[in-house]
Amino acid sequence: MEVRIPKRTLAEGLSILERIIPNRSSNPILTYLPIELSDTGLTLRGTNGEVDIEVRLPAEIQGSGQVLVPAQTFSQIVRSAPGELVELIFGQGSEGVKGAGAGATGERLELHSGAFNTQLSTTSPDGYPELSFSQPGTEKIAASRLAQAITRVRYAASTEEYRAIFRGVQLEMSPNGLRSVASDGFRLARYDLPLQLQTRKLVIPARSADEIVRVFKDAQGEVAFAVGEGSLTLVGESVRMAVKLMEGEFPDYARVIPQSFVLEATLAAEALRESLKRVAVLSDRNNHRVNLLFNDGKLDIDAEGDYGRGREELSIDSSGEPQLMVAYNAQYLIDALAPIEGAVRIKLSGPTSPSVVQAVEDTGYLAVVVPLRV
Amino acid sequence: MEVRIPKRTLAEGLSILERIIPNRSSNPILTYLPIELSDTGLTLRGTNGEVDIEVRLPAEIQGSGQVLVPAQTFSQIVRSAPGELVELIFGQGSEGVKGAGAGATGERLELHSGAFNTQLSTTSPDGYPELSFSQPGTEKIAASRLAQAITRVRYAASTEEYRAIFRGVQLEMSPNGLRSVASDGFRLARYDLPLQLQTRKLVIPARSADEIVRVFKDAQGEVAFAVGEGSLTLVGESVRMAVKLMEGEFPDYARVIPQSFVLEATLAAEALRESLKRVAVLSDRNNHRVNLLFNDGKLDIDAEGDYGRGREELSIDSSGEPQLMVAYNAQYLIDALAPIEGAVRIKLSGPTSPSVVQAVEDTGYLAVVVPLRV
């Protein structure tokens, strides 16, 4: 069993797995990295119990088989390898490395790169959990678009234990497209991607959703997928990923999205975001309250807390009521604006009922923010 | 009392103070920033009890006086100010900011920048500790050289509570120059800067030494200094700094620096450092032991730990004994090499007695590393 592989290819493969393979675990075998050699290339795997990942790398290979190596140590060694090429030789004993002495029993992996030689103890793959990936159908999504759909709404997912299903991101597939939704009860984010898909709903734990984004956001090509028993399998060009799904689905959230508005205002999202950040420095540290006074072509933003008061005025285009005052948690409004480039439209349904935040250009994105009570 | 000052100037001044002003303190007044206006400009101050800093900034000023503002909030506001210019107006009440209402009693600072307006509550400077800076003499050191003298040796200072005086960096001034020294008992670093100074010795706590480096490493010009009662005052172009000194001085450390050697080897410091980092990945996690075998124009580096063994061979120029094996804590050797650019000379006095590490070019730097016992 021998492998020759560019250091960079191997390091990139490991970087996909590194974040999910635990450094410590009550099940220590999970801290190991299964390496499999076969005709089709080098396969690396890892799991944290919630997310399984498998990476296939092209390599020059002789022989076939599977071993476990200590994941963290192996990654460190590969990253620090001095040569452009890394050679892996799996076997018994110590031949090939001059002077390998003490402890030279059992199975081992030799790694050669430039003048640097390493022998790593390896372990039998027996006892490593079976990673199960479902067989995907023919439906596909561009990898970067899938990541985008999650990223746009992820911020609104709840971090509170008691919020149950709202700690996830819901994906709704249908012949109309892919809709992603997240909410924590005080705000909601929704993103629509036009696509033709079979109808199904699933909820991905927010942390696993982050891993999907991390793996696929810069990936080329498309992702095929399969929804199995309680898990979603995603198959990209060189990566397979299975994430455990949450049970159940979001209760009817559409009813919190207001349909009629008393005032609509348009302005540059970036200017509003920066202004909110400045003014919020002075806001009350408990509720981060900022007051927005929409007033005849002007938006007055102000906040007051223990240390004083901040205020800034922006120009807006507005229609509807001439004047309206609404108070928000500044951070919620800043989060809702984050995915928006260019102009934002803020649609108010009243001083205490939910407001809608939408990009003027990217009509797929919609956020709802519930105002603070006056 | 009014100030007009470029945002950048003010933000840079604050960045010098921010790290030492505590966010929380058993003495809450220390979390405030004293701002003083006078004919000579705007003066900002701060202290953490160990280090006092005063920054003088050029500004357009009307009036004179001193107030305290909440340091963290003020810094955040200045950093986020939208305009290039910041205007500060000190006074009673709320004139100048439209609509300032609730809580508008007592003293306040108004900050204007672009369309952004802030009112901050201010506090009387009564009760803020007096910062005492001694009057410096005529001796001066280039700011960047002073920082360099500390940086070169700082790594060797002890982090162990019980090491007392060795938790500091010793500066030895004399007509021959400035010598900086640090040691933790297992290693020692010494750096000589040629200068003509009065003879004195002082020991700066390592953390305060870090602050000196931070403040002066990129500073232009020279630093004048004064050694007062238990404190060192440093006076730069726009910054004054006073640091509390440690009591006592290092015991005679010269005796641990070997004077005769059985083997001397020269090689590229960078190559050795990188090789040590690679091989050390496999080293024992307790003592980070690496074995260096100096052998007839070659240096064999190897390490062995729970997961396996790493090995690398480098070419060296050597003189003296044909062969010698020495074991080190890899991190100690990597630290000792860090300040060295170009070639390094390693001088061995034996397998268990201290080794000397020196730059071939920069002869001012010397490190001693005690080998691990075999």
XYZ file of C-alpha atoms in Angstrom, chain A:
374
model
C 0.000 0.000 0.000
C 1.622 3.195 -1.219
C 0.378 6.653 -2.147
C 2.024 9.573 -3.909
C 0.005 12.772 -3.699
C 0.698 16.511 -3.959
C 0.984 17.952 -0.449
C -1.499 20.658 -1.356
C -4.197 18.204 -2.477
C -3.836 16.191 0.707
C -3.767 19.278 2.945
C -6.926 20.655 1.312
C -8.681 17.331 1.779
C -7.694 17.249 5.441
C -8.853 20.833 5.986
C -12.389 19.753 5.017
C -12.360 17.036 7.674
C -10.339 18.696 10.419
C -13.123 20.809 11.844
C -15.515 17.954 12.420
C -13.068 15.316 13.670
C -12.964 15.861 17.442
C -9.611 16.312 19.220
C -11.050 14.588 22.258
C -14.028 12.293 22.472
C -15.638 9.910 24.934
C -15.273 7.524 21.970
C -11.529 7.982 21.263
C -11.687 6.156 17.920
C -13.487 9.228 16.527
C -10.250 11.228 16.958
C -8.676 8.969 14.332
C -8.766 9.508 10.585
C -9.742 6.536 8.411
C -7.577 6.458 5.258
C -8.680 4.123 2.491
C -6.735 3.264 -0.638
C -8.501 1.833 -3.654
C -8.499 1.901 -7.461
C -10.511 5.112 -7.417
C -8.081 7.066 -5.229
C -7.448 8.029 -1.647
C -10.509 8.355 0.580
C -10.489 10.204 3.918
C -13.402 10.144 6.335
C -14.524 11.722 9.578
C -17.558 12.169 11.794
C -18.577 14.118 14.863
C -21.738 12.083 15.372
C -23.918 14.757 13.733
C -22.080 15.252 10.473
C -20.260 12.580 8.431
C -17.847 13.659 5.711
C -15.980 11.650 3.110
C -13.374 13.225 0.816
C -12.023 11.464 -2.276
C -8.655 12.635 -3.551
C -6.916 11.743 -6.810
C -3.548 10.104 -6.097
C -1.001 7.674 -7.488
C -1.824 4.464 -5.622
C -0.410 0.978 -5.276
C -2.429 -1.610 -3.392
C -5.649 -1.219 -1.428
C -6.806 -1.328 2.172
C -7.821 0.869 5.099
C -6.097 2.076 8.296
C -6.718 4.632 11.030
C -4.152 7.334 11.859
C -4.313 9.912 14.670
C -6.108 12.712 12.810
C -4.644 15.799 14.462
C -1.046 14.588 14.370
C -1.369 13.422 10.759
C -2.784 16.812 9.708
C -0.001 18.706 11.474
C 2.629 16.564 9.780
C 1.123 16.979 6.320
C 0.775 20.736 6.741
C 4.403 21.055 7.801
C 5.799 18.690 5.126
C 8.663 20.468 3.318
C 8.241 18.936 -0.159
C 5.587 19.509 -2.831
C 4.899 15.793 -2.923
C 3.974 13.520 -0.024
C 4.629 9.794 -0.160
C 2.722 7.463 2.171
C 3.840 3.877 2.680
C 1.650 1.617 4.781
C 3.042 -1.541 6.262
C 4.595 -3.528 9.074
C 7.875 -2.752 10.786
C 10.302 -0.008 9.966
C 12.005 -0.653 6.654
C 12.583 2.471 4.621
C 13.414 4.778 7.521
C 16.999 4.609 8.666
C 17.412 4.207 12.375
C 13.780 3.635 13.274
C 14.209 1.803 16.521
C 12.338 1.981 19.774
C 8.734 0.908 19.709
C 9.019 -0.331 16.122
C 6.370 -3.008 16.334
C 2.890 -3.266 14.837
C 1.450 -1.454 11.854
C 2.756 1.852 10.732
C 2.549 4.545 8.143
C 5.679 6.119 6.755
C 5.411 9.618 5.368
C 8.232 10.972 3.224
C 8.439 14.527 1.940
C 11.730 16.108 0.916
C 14.333 15.288 3.587
C 11.607 14.743 6.178
C 10.596 11.226 7.195
C 7.947 10.205 9.660
C 6.666 6.957 11.033
C 3.171 7.036 12.503
C 1.563 4.187 14.403
C -1.650 3.148 12.681
C -4.639 1.285 14.029
C -7.001 -1.233 12.521
C -10.268 0.279 11.218
C -12.268 -2.270 13.238
C -14.632 -0.468 15.568
C -14.769 2.764 13.576
C -18.451 3.642 13.064
C -19.930 2.931 9.638
C -20.603 6.205 7.837
C -23.814 5.902 5.863
C -24.426 8.034 2.821
C -27.691 7.593 0.922
C -27.664 7.215 -2.832
C -28.640 10.584 -4.353
C -31.238 11.047 -7.066
C -30.898 13.188 -10.153
C -31.794 16.533 -8.552
C -28.877 18.928 -8.210
C -28.075 22.373 -6.811
C -25.003 24.459 -7.563
C -22.756 24.047 -4.511
C -22.246 27.786 -4.027
C -26.000 28.460 -4.311
C -26.813 25.861 -1.669
C -24.295 27.515 0.664
C -25.802 30.906 -0.149
C -29.345 29.732 0.621
C -28.233 28.687 4.102
C -25.972 31.687 4.748
C -28.694 34.214 3.929
C -30.960 32.998 6.735
C -28.645 31.276 9.221
C -28.309 34.323 11.494
C -31.970 34.184 12.474
C -31.818 30.664 13.943
C -32.268 30.523 17.701
C -29.391 29.766 20.048
C -31.728 29.020 22.955
C -31.980 25.377 24.007
C -35.718 25.634 24.705
C -36.470 26.873 21.192
C -36.276 23.279 19.904
C -36.981 23.183 16.151
C -36.061 26.883 15.776
C -32.448 25.928 16.454
C -32.423 24.642 12.898
C -32.602 25.960 9.350
C -35.634 24.703 7.393
C -35.216 23.855 3.720
C -38.440 23.649 1.733
C -38.109 22.051 -1.680
C -40.849 22.193 -4.284
C -41.338 22.564 -8.023
C -41.140 26.323 -7.366
C -37.673 26.186 -5.881
C -35.642 25.903 -2.727
C -36.807 28.044 0.178
C -34.633 28.372 3.294
C -36.080 29.739 6.531
C -34.815 30.451 10.018
C -36.441 32.196 12.960
C -36.002 32.672 16.678
C -39.450 34.079 17.375
C -38.290 37.730 17.357
C -37.154 37.747 13.746
C -37.347 35.600 10.678
C -35.263 35.254 7.521
C -36.417 33.618 4.301
C -34.602 33.080 1.036
C -35.991 31.746 -2.254
C -33.866 30.137 -4.922
C -35.672 29.341 -8.197
C -35.222 25.620 -8.963
C -37.347 22.635 -9.903
C -37.313 20.130 -7.087
C -39.485 17.420 -5.594
C -41.619 18.577 -2.693
C -40.134 17.939 0.766
C -39.341 19.790 3.956
C -36.393 19.228 6.245
C -34.767 20.984 9.184
C -30.966 20.985 9.545
C -29.430 21.780 12.963
C -27.844 25.249 12.622
C -24.347 23.995 13.505
C -24.508 21.263 10.880
C -25.816 23.868 8.424
C -22.616 25.845 9.162
C -20.563 22.799 8.206
C -22.458 22.463 4.918
C -21.649 26.109 4.169
C -18.005 25.640 5.096
C -17.596 22.608 2.834
C -19.545 23.828 -0.189
C -19.298 27.621 -0.266
C -16.157 27.667 -2.406
C -16.754 24.324 -4.114
C -17.079 24.083 -7.881
C -19.880 22.252 -9.616
C -23.143 20.874 -8.339
C -24.356 18.988 -5.318
C -26.712 16.018 -5.667
C -28.727 15.090 -2.613
C -30.799 12.392 -0.999
C -33.088 12.581 2.006
C -32.818 9.299 3.900
C -34.140 8.223 7.277
C -33.493 11.257 9.434
C -30.510 12.375 7.411
C -29.616 14.437 4.376
C -26.824 13.244 2.095
C -25.047 15.794 -0.078
C -22.757 14.590 -2.837
C -20.364 17.064 -4.426
C -17.541 16.534 -6.887
C -15.099 15.079 -4.385
C -16.988 15.269 -1.090
C -19.871 13.300 0.359
C -21.560 14.614 3.453
C -24.406 13.243 5.593
C -26.049 15.423 8.262
C -28.581 14.278 10.863
C -31.884 16.109 10.509
C -34.074 17.520 13.259
C -37.443 15.868 13.806
C -40.534 17.844 12.899
C -40.932 21.078 10.969
C -41.504 24.777 11.616
C -45.026 25.733 12.702
C -46.824 28.020 10.247
C -44.522 31.016 10.141
C -46.161 32.719 7.149
C -48.740 34.333 9.437
C -46.079 36.519 11.107
C -45.091 38.042 7.748
C -47.256 41.142 7.389
C -48.979 41.652 4.047
C -50.087 45.271 4.255
C -47.962 48.249 5.198
C -48.487 51.810 6.384
C -45.043 53.131 5.376
C -42.319 51.981 2.982
C -38.827 53.491 2.926
C -35.867 52.879 0.614
C -32.217 53.718 1.343
C -28.668 52.340 0.973
C -28.333 49.197 3.115
C -24.631 49.819 3.842
C -25.225 53.378 5.092
C -28.049 52.219 7.360
C -26.003 49.314 8.709
C -23.002 51.523 9.532
C -25.196 54.179 11.092
C -26.969 51.599 13.265
C -23.621 50.243 14.454
C -22.460 53.726 15.474
C -25.612 54.777 17.224
C -25.990 51.363 18.924
C -22.716 51.910 20.810
C -24.710 54.167 23.132
C -27.787 51.919 23.332
C -29.043 50.225 26.450
C -26.868 47.166 27.027
C -29.813 44.908 27.791
C -32.092 45.393 24.803
C -29.818 47.298 22.353
C -32.755 49.552 21.659
C -32.526 52.027 18.781
C -35.384 54.341 17.825
C -36.046 54.913 14.143
C -38.121 57.974 13.333
C -39.270 57.917 9.709
C -40.101 61.550 9.054
C -40.803 63.080 5.671
C -37.818 61.960 3.591
C -35.545 61.645 6.634
C -34.707 58.781 8.943
C -33.613 59.809 12.441
C -31.810 57.043 14.321
C -31.135 57.465 17.999
C -30.232 55.429 21.048
C -29.735 56.191 24.702
C -28.069 54.216 27.465
C -26.128 54.585 30.699
C -23.299 56.562 29.128
C -25.238 58.975 26.963
C -27.010 59.313 23.676
C -26.165 58.880 19.984
C -28.015 60.200 16.993
C -27.707 60.246 13.215
C -29.909 61.361 10.336
C -30.132 59.639 6.945
C -32.029 60.573 3.788
C -34.701 58.137 2.582
C -37.270 57.736 -0.178
C -40.559 57.001 1.502
C -44.234 56.547 0.791
C -47.280 56.082 3.004
C -47.638 57.723 6.435
C -45.614 60.967 6.724
C -44.240 60.066 10.134
C -43.730 56.896 12.169
C -41.519 55.937 15.123
C -40.428 52.307 15.541
C -37.917 50.856 18.017
C -35.766 47.781 17.325
C -33.052 45.701 18.876
C -30.187 47.229 16.852
C -28.423 43.910 16.434
C -31.524 42.294 14.917
C -31.812 45.045 12.343
C -28.062 44.937 11.584
C -28.282 41.141 11.113
C -31.318 41.490 8.830
C -29.412 43.991 6.661
C -26.219 41.924 6.461
C -27.154 39.849 3.367
C -28.311 42.934 1.458
C -26.137 44.726 -1.081
C -27.278 47.962 -2.693
C -30.601 49.413 -1.619
C -32.896 48.095 1.100
C -36.647 48.534 1.368
C -38.088 48.669 4.877
C -41.841 48.080 5.052
C -43.595 49.025 8.284
C -46.938 47.595 9.308
C -47.125 49.789 12.406
C -45.077 50.859 15.458
C -45.470 47.529 17.279
C -46.269 45.032 14.535
C -43.594 43.236 12.483
C -41.532 45.086 9.868
C -40.301 43.583 6.611
C -36.734 44.159 5.368
C -36.056 43.338 1.718
C -33.342 43.906 -0.827
C -34.520 46.033 -3.724
C -32.389 44.005 -6.168
C -32.251 40.447 -4.815
C -35.955 39.768 -4.437
C -35.360 36.248 -3.084
C -34.447 37.556 0.376
C -36.944 38.673 2.989
C -36.476 39.368 6.683
C -39.024 40.113 9.371
C -38.064 41.978 12.527
C -40.473 42.438 15.409
C -40.172 45.942 16.910
C -39.473 46.468 20.604
C -42.440 47.603 22.642
C -42.447 51.310 23.373
